[in-house]
C-alpha angles and dihedrals in degrees: 000000000000098000119170116249114254112255122226114254116272115258115234115258120248098026122117111253123211113260120251111286095017125112119252117259109268109159112081116194114200093209093164086080088070094061118111096253098039096094092060092052097052130054091199095119092152098046117115090241094055092043091053089048090053091045090052091050091050093046091049090050092051097049135016114269115201131198119218095218139017104277138169086230111082117231090246091054092045088053090052094046093051094046090048093048091049093049088051091051098253104134109154114092089220090056092048091050091048092050090050089053092046094054102085096199093047095043092048092049089056093045090243090298101120119167115274122235089256091053091048092051092047091048090051091052093047095046106036094132093048091049090050090049093051092046091046093053091050094047090047089053092047092048092048091053092049096045118077112242113258113259126231090261092105097254113163119265110262092213100111093053090043090055090050094050094042092051092049094044091053091047092048093052094047093045090049090052091050093047095047091045093049092047091051092055088069092060 
């Protein structure tokens, strides 16, 4: 009858633990997939990560994407990383920087020189239209996969309403990122 109480599992050594009162880290960003050689290693052409990477490349090809500072991360890759983080619900620049540092493959590829929160904010300001284009391409893909294909019954093409919703969804996500990021600067 005198059974020992079960002990909580041991936490791995050397990993950052959440501070008291904060929520544990739940969103994992696989940022290594945005490295230059990642596409050749993975056949996941239809994964959300690869689709955001393609959307960022297309957006960067259609309009100039500038980087605020000299960085080991190309503007096209930075565009993909930010769009991916926003789609995953990671909005604060400090959180994006932390996730870049926590991804060993990504951090090593950049020689430990990941973009700072200030660089991320500046990039977002300079490249708003490119970020919206990348987000829009991803949301259009996601919506097309969720919407049944029109049958041959002659129903009208849903494209105009899709464009409207995709545009607003992209704007909402980017505006939410800006708002959350600006609110967190006051902390």
